[in-house]
Coordinates of C-alpha atoms and ligand atoms in Angstrom, one line a residue:
M958 CA 19.6 8.5 14.0
P959 CA 22.0 7.8 10.9
A960 CA 23.9 10.5 10.3
K961 CA 22.5 12.1 6.9
A962 CA 23.1 9.8 3.3
S963 CA 25.0 12.1 1.3
R964 CA 24.8 12.4 -2.2
D965 CA 27.2 9.3 -2.8
S966 CA 25.7 7.3 -0.6
V967 CA 22.5 7.4 -2.4
E968 CA 23.4 6.7 -5.8
G969 CA 25.5 4.1 -3.4
L970 CA 22.7 3.0 -2.3
V971 CA 20.3 3.0 -5.7
D972 CA 23.2 1.1 -7.6
S973 CA 23.0 -1.3 -4.9
L974 CA 19.4 -2.2 -4.3
L975 CA 18.9 -2.7 -8.2
K976 CA 21.6 -5.6 -7.8
G977 CA 19.1 -6.9 -5.3
D978 CA 20.8 -5.3 -2.4
K979 CA 18.3 -6.1 0.6
R980 CA 20.1 -3.4 2.8
S981 CA 20.3 -0.8 0.9
A982 CA 16.4 -0.9 0.2
G983 CA 16.0 -0.7 4.2
K984 CA 17.9 2.4 4.2
L985 CA 16.0 3.5 1.4
I986 CA 13.3 2.9 2.7
S987 CA 13.7 4.4 5.7
L988 CA 15.1 7.9 4.3
I989 CA 11.6 7.5 2.7
E990 CA 9.8 6.8 6.3
D991 CA 11.3 9.8 8.0
D992 CA 11.1 11.9 4.7
E993 CA 14.0 12.8 4.4
P994 CA 14.8 14.8 1.3
E995 CA 17.4 12.8 0.2
A996 CA 14.0 10.2 -0.6
V997 CA 13.3 12.7 -3.3
E998 CA 16.3 12.3 -4.9
A999 CA 16.2 8.1 -4.5
L1000 CA 12.7 8.1 -6.1
A1001 CA 13.9 9.5 -8.5
R1002 CA 16.4 7.8 -9.4
I1003 CA 15.1 4.5 -8.1
F1004 CA 11.6 5.4 -10.7
P1005 CA 12.8 4.5 -13.8
H1006 CA 13.4 0.7 -12.7
T1007 CA 10.0 0.7 -11.1
G1008 CA 6.8 -1.5 -12.7
R1009 CA 7.5 -4.7 -13.3
A1010 CA 6.2 -6.5 -10.4
H1011 CA 2.9 -7.2 -9.5
V1012 CA 1.1 -5.1 -6.6
V1013 CA -1.2 -7.2 -4.6
G1014 CA -3.1 -5.4 -1.5
L1015 CA -5.0 -7.2 1.0
T1016 CA -7.3 -5.4 2.9
G1017 CA -9.3 -5.9 6.2
P1018 CA -10.7 -5.9 9.5
P1019 CA -8.1 -6.2 12.3
G1020 CA -8.0 -10.7 13.3
V1021 CA -9.0 -11.0 10.6
G1022 CA -6.0 -13.3 9.1
K1023 CA -4.1 -11.2 6.6
S1024 CA -1.2 -11.3 8.0
S1025 CA -1.2 -15.0 8.4
L1026 CA -2.7 -15.2 4.6
I1027 CA 0.4 -13.1 4.2
N1028 CA 2.8 -15.6 5.6
R1029 CA 1.5 -18.8 3.5
L1030 CA 1.7 -16.7 0.1
V1031 CA 4.9 -15.5 0.1
R1032 CA 5.9 -19.3 0.7
A1033 CA 3.6 -20.4 -2.5
F1034 CA 4.2 -17.7 -4.6
R1035 CA 8.6 -18.4 -3.5
S1036 CA 7.8 -22.8 -3.6
R1037 CA 6.1 -21.1 -7.6
G1038 CA 10.0 -19.3 -7.8
K1039 CA 8.6 -16.1 -7.5
T1040 CA 10.1 -13.3 -5.2
V1041 CA 8.2 -11.2 -2.7
G1042 CA 8.3 -8.3 -0.8
V1043 CA 6.2 -7.7 1.8
V1044 CA 5.0 -3.9 3.2
A1045 CA 2.5 -3.9 6.7
V1046 CA 2.0 -0.6 7.8
D1047 CA 0.1 -2.3 11.1
P1048 CA 3.4 -2.6 12.9
T1049 CA 2.1 -5.6 15.3
S1050 CA 1.5 -7.5 12.2
P1051 CA 3.3 -10.7 13.0
Y1052 CA 5.7 -11.5 10.1
T1053 CA 7.8 -14.6 9.7
G1054 CA 9.3 -14.4 6.8
G1055 CA 10.0 -18.5 7.4
A1056 CA 12.2 -17.9 10.6
V1057 CA 10.4 -16.3 13.6
L1058 CA 11.1 -12.9 14.2
G1059 CA 10.4 -10.5 16.8
D1060 CA 11.5 -6.8 15.7
R1061 CA 11.5 -4.4 12.9
I1062 CA 15.0 -3.8 12.5
R1063 CA 15.2 -7.9 12.1
M1064 CA 12.5 -8.4 9.8
A1065 CA 14.1 -5.2 7.5
D1066 CA 16.4 -8.1 7.1
T1067 CA 15.2 -11.7 6.8
G1068 CA 18.1 -12.8 6.3
V1069 CA 16.3 -16.2 5.8
D1070 CA 15.5 -16.8 1.7
P1071 CA 17.7 -14.3 -0.6
G1072 CA 13.7 -14.4 -2.3
V1073 CA 11.7 -12.8 0.6
F1074 CA 12.0 -9.2 1.9
I1075 CA 9.0 -7.8 5.0
R1076 CA 9.1 -3.9 5.9
S1077 CA 6.3 -2.5 7.9
M1078 CA 5.8 0.9 8.3
A1079 CA 5.5 2.9 11.3
T1080 CA 2.5 5.0 11.5
R1081 CA 3.7 8.2 12.3
G1082 CA 3.3 11.5 10.7
H1083 CA 4.6 11.7 7.0
A1084 CA 3.8 14.7 5.0
G1085 CA 2.5 13.6 2.0
G1086 CA 0.3 10.9 4.4
L1087 CA 1.2 7.3 5.3
A1088 CA -0.2 6.1 1.9
L1089 CA 2.1 7.9 -0.5
A1090 CA 5.0 5.9 2.3
T1091 CA 3.8 3.3 2.1
F1092 CA 4.0 2.8 -1.4
D1093 CA 7.0 4.8 -2.4
A1094 CA 8.1 1.7 -0.2
V1095 CA 6.5 -0.6 -2.2
R1096 CA 8.7 0.9 -5.2
V1097 CA 11.5 0.1 -3.1
L1098 CA 11.0 -3.5 -3.6
D1099 CA 9.8 -3.2 -6.8
A1100 CA 13.3 -1.8 -8.6
M1101 CA 15.3 -4.6 -5.9
G1102 CA 13.8 -7.0 -8.2
S1103 CA 10.2 -8.5 -6.3
D1104 CA 8.5 -10.4 -8.9
L1105 CA 5.3 -9.8 -6.3
V1106 CA 4.7 -7.4 -3.8
F1107 CA 2.0 -7.4 -0.8
V1108 CA 0.7 -4.8 1.3
E1109 CA -0.9 -5.1 4.1
T1110 CA -3.1 -1.8 6.1
V1111 CA -5.7 -2.1 8.5
G1112 CA -8.9 -1.8 7.1
A1113 CA -10.2 1.2 8.4
G1114 CA -12.5 3.4 6.5
Q1115 CA -10.2 5.6 3.3
S1116 CA -7.7 3.0 3.7
E1117 CA -9.3 0.9 2.2
V1118 CA -10.4 2.6 -0.8
E1119 CA -6.2 4.1 -1.4
I1120 CA -5.1 0.6 -1.2
A1121 CA -7.5 -0.6 -4.2
S1122 CA -6.7 2.5 -5.7
R1123 CA -2.9 1.5 -6.0
A1124 CA -2.8 -2.5 -6.0
H1125 CA -3.2 -4.1 -9.1
T1126 CA -4.8 -6.7 -7.0
T1127 CA -6.8 -5.6 -4.2
V1128 CA -7.7 -8.9 -2.1
V1129 CA -10.7 -8.3 0.5
V1130 CA -10.6 -10.2 3.4
E1131 CA -12.9 -11.3 5.0
M1132 CA -14.1 -14.0 8.1
P1133 CA -17.4 -16.0 9.4
L1134 CA -19.1 -14.7 12.6
T1135 CA -19.5 -17.0 14.7
G1136 CA -23.9 -17.4 16.7
D1137 CA -26.9 -15.9 15.7
V1138 CA -25.5 -12.8 14.0
V1139 CA -26.8 -10.8 11.1
Q1140 CA -23.3 -10.6 9.0
T1141 CA -23.3 -7.0 7.0
M1142 CA -20.4 -6.2 5.0
K1143 CA -18.8 -2.3 5.1
A1144 CA -19.9 0.5 3.1
G1145 CA -17.8 0.1 -0.5
I1146 CA -16.5 -2.9 0.9
L1147 CA -18.2 -4.7 -2.7
E1148 CA -16.9 -2.5 -4.8
I1149 CA -12.7 -2.2 -4.3
G1150 CA -12.1 -6.1 -4.2
D1151 CA -10.5 -8.2 -7.1
V1152 CA -10.5 -11.2 -5.0
Y1153 CA -12.5 -11.9 -1.6
V1154 CA -11.7 -14.3 0.6
V1155 CA -13.9 -15.5 3.3
N1156 CA -10.9 -17.1 6.1
K1157 CA -10.9 -19.5 9.3
V1158 CA -13.5 -21.6 7.5
D1159 CA -11.8 -24.4 10.1
L1160 CA -13.6 -22.2 12.5
G1161 CA -17.1 -23.1 10.1
N1162 CA -20.6 -20.8 9.7
E1163 CA -18.4 -19.6 6.3
D1164 CA -21.7 -21.0 3.9
V1165 CA -23.8 -17.9 4.7
L1166 CA -21.2 -15.4 4.8
V1167 CA -19.8 -16.8 1.2
A1168 CA -23.7 -17.1 -0.4
N1169 CA -24.3 -13.5 1.0
L1170 CA -21.1 -12.5 -0.8
K1171 CA -21.7 -14.6 -4.3
F1172 CA -25.3 -12.8 -4.2
Q1173 CA -23.6 -9.1 -4.4
L1174 CA -21.0 -9.1 -6.4
E1175 CA -21.1 -7.9 -9.5
A1176 CA -18.4 -8.5 -13.0
R1177 CA -16.9 -5.0 -13.8
D1178 CA -14.8 -4.9 -17.3
G1179 CA -15.3 -8.5 -17.2
W1180 CA -13.8 -9.7 -14.3
T1181 CA -16.2 -11.6 -11.6
P1182 CA -14.3 -11.5 -9.4
P1183 CA -13.7 -14.8 -7.5
I1184 CA -14.4 -15.9 -3.6
I1185 CA -12.1 -18.0 -2.2
R1186 CA -12.4 -20.4 1.1
T1187 CA -9.1 -20.2 3.8
A1188 CA -8.0 -21.2 6.7
A1189 CA -4.3 -19.7 6.6
L1190 CA -3.3 -21.3 9.9
E1191 CA -3.6 -25.2 8.6
G1192 CA -3.1 -23.8 4.9
R1193 CA -6.2 -24.6 3.3
G1194 CA -7.2 -22.7 0.1
I1195 CA -3.4 -20.6 -0.3
D1196 CA -3.0 -22.5 -3.3
D1197 CA -6.5 -21.2 -4.7
L1198 CA -6.1 -17.3 -3.4
A1199 CA -2.1 -17.7 -5.6
G1200 CA -4.4 -19.1 -8.2
A1201 CA -7.0 -16.0 -8.0
I1202 CA -3.9 -13.1 -8.0
E1203 CA -2.3 -14.9 -10.8
K1204 CA -5.9 -15.2 -13.6
H1205 CA -6.5 -11.6 -11.8
A1206 CA -2.8 -10.4 -13.1
L1207 CA -3.0 -12.3 -16.7
Y1208 CA -7.0 -10.4 -17.0
L1209 CA -5.2 -7.0 -15.6
D1210 CA -2.3 -7.9 -18.8
Q1211 CA -4.8 -9.4 -21.9
S1212 CA -7.5 -6.5 -20.8
G1213 CA -6.2 -3.1 -20.6
G1214 CA -6.6 -2.8 -17.2
R1215 CA -3.1 -3.2 -16.0
R1216 CA -2.2 0.0 -18.1
K1217 CA -5.6 2.2 -16.9
R1218 CA -4.4 1.0 -13.7
E1219 CA -1.4 2.2 -13.6
V1220 CA -2.9 5.4 -15.5
A1221 CA -5.4 6.3 -12.5
R1222 CA -3.3 5.6 -10.3
A1223 CA -0.4 8.2 -11.5
R1224 CA -2.8 11.1 -11.2
L1225 CA -4.0 10.1 -7.3
E1226 CA -0.4 10.5 -7.3
I1227 CA 0.6 13.4 -8.2
L1228 CA -1.9 15.4 -7.2
E1229 CA -0.9 13.6 -3.8
N1230 CA 2.7 15.3 -4.1
V1231 CA 1.0 18.8 -5.5
Q1232 CA -0.4 18.6 -2.1
R1233 CA 2.5 17.4 -1.0
L1234 CA 4.7 20.5 -1.8
L1235 CA 2.3 23.0 -1.4
V1236 CA 1.7 22.4 2.0
R1237 CA 5.5 21.9 2.5
R1238 CA 5.7 25.5 0.1
V1239 CA 3.7 27.8 2.3
S1240 CA 4.2 26.6 5.7
E1241 CA 8.1 26.5 5.7
G1242 CA 9.3 29.7 6.9
S1243 CA 10.9 31.3 3.5
R1244 CA 9.3 34.3 2.0
S1245 CA 5.5 32.1 1.0
G1246 CA 5.9 31.2 4.4
R1247 CA 5.7 34.5 6.0
A1248 CA 2.9 35.8 3.6
F1249 CA 1.8 33.3 5.2
Q1250 CA 1.2 34.4 8.6
N1251 CA -0.1 37.2 7.5
L1252 CA -2.6 36.4 5.8
A1253 CA -3.5 33.8 8.2
E1254 CA -3.9 37.1 10.6
D1255 CA -5.7 39.5 8.0
V1256 CA -8.2 35.8 8.5
A1257 CA -8.1 35.2 11.6
A1258 CA -8.5 39.9 12.4
R1259 CA -11.9 39.3 9.7
R1260 CA -10.1 40.9 7.0
L1261 CA -9.9 38.5 4.8
D1262 CA -11.7 35.4 4.2
P1263 CA -9.8 31.9 4.0
H1264 CA -10.6 30.9 0.2
A1265 CA -9.7 34.7 -0.8
A1266 CA -6.3 34.6 1.5
A1267 CA -6.0 31.1 -0.3
R1268 CA -6.0 31.9 -3.6
K1269 CA -4.2 34.9 -2.5
L1270 CA -0.7 32.6 -1.3
L1271 CA -1.5 30.6 -4.5
G1272 CA -0.2 33.6 -6.2
S1273 CA -2.6 33.1 -8.6
G1274 CA -5.4 36.1 -7.6
S1275 CA -7.8 34.4 -10.8
T1276 CA -11.1 33.6 -9.5
A1277 CA -10.1 29.6 -10.1
R1278 CA -11.7 27.7 -6.8
Ligands
GDP2280 N1 -8.8 -20.0 13.6 C1 -8.4 -19.6 12.5 N2 -7.6 -18.5 13.5 C2 -6.5 -17.2 12.3 C3 -6.9 -18.2 11.2 N3 -6.4 -17.6 9.8 C4 -5.5 -16.2 11.4 N4 -6.1 -17.4 12.6 C5 -5.3 -16.3 13.7 O1 -6.3 -14.9 14.0 C6 -5.7 -14.3 14.8 C7 -5.3 -12.7 13.9 O2 -4.9 -13.3 12.7 P1 -3.6 -12.2 11.6 O3 -3.0 -13.3 10.2 O4 -2.8 -11.2 12.6 O5 -5.1 -11.1 11.4 P2 -4.4 -9.3 11.0 O6 -4.4 -8.7 12.1 O7 -6.0 -9.4 9.5 O8 -3.6 -9.5 10.1 C8 -4.7 -14.8 14.6 O9 -4.3 -15.3 16.0 C9 -4.3 -15.5 13.8 O10 -3.5 -16.7 14.2 C10 -8.1 -19.5 9.9 O11 -7.7 -19.2 9.5 N5 -8.0 -20.4 11.4
MG2281 MG1 -2.0 -7.9 10.4

């Protein structure tokens, strides 16, 4: 555990970050990941310098090829002259960044290509939830000057929706099943994607899945999600996918959709932070921490019901529920 960063060094870290320094980016993300008090100041300093990166979320079941696709996309966008950041929530994701890299420390500092920064987030406890920490890390890469930031999450339930509400472009990755099975989409998956990918087409059997998706997907706000066939290992379809992401980015700019998404995301993040602050306030060993304990004892003794206790704790005393 390194010594806690002082006030000066947070300022210094952010200054170097804004000049594109990857080491500072890594350190700042660690502060966020460990939920250090300095992270709040760092994020406040970083925030005015964000909003330029296009954030692309990839979601889909484990093993479908998200990491492989991102590896290919990184190269595709680098060759288009873009700088790229990657935040992966799944720490087992095999990212190369252009070279074979093993552990997290080396992943955070790929060093191979100054235009690529890859970071995997640990999935241990965050007071504000993993999604909050992940997208704060995205902000660090945004401020560093990344043109695009890819976010990979394991497609388990809630996280898919969380990605969709925060990314500019949500890419849903599926793959054809082999054998005689009827492939059904997970509930909600048809509503969240801006781009659909059918990966592993080298294994065949993809036509039914593509037709199925095509049949079910509908236009939303004038955007019909395209379905892209890819074979990530061979690099097939990657240019089409990169093109679809660029096209969606352009659509967001021209339709006013980008602003709409930013506002929706801001609402979500304000609420999350309110929740985090409240939890912190009532559970810390402060005056309200003691009040919390007393109220808990009242509820346990059936002197008070939990709803009334919550209202009391918030000090409102109002009838708001
Ligand atoms: N045959 C085939 N295998 C692939 C393809 N894309 C990824 N894989 C393999 O599928 C496995 C899971 O890939 P990975 O990118 O880690 O999936 P993730 O869990 O969604 O990130 C790995 O063994 C990859 O090599 C593809 O297009 N075709
Ligand atoms: Mg992965």
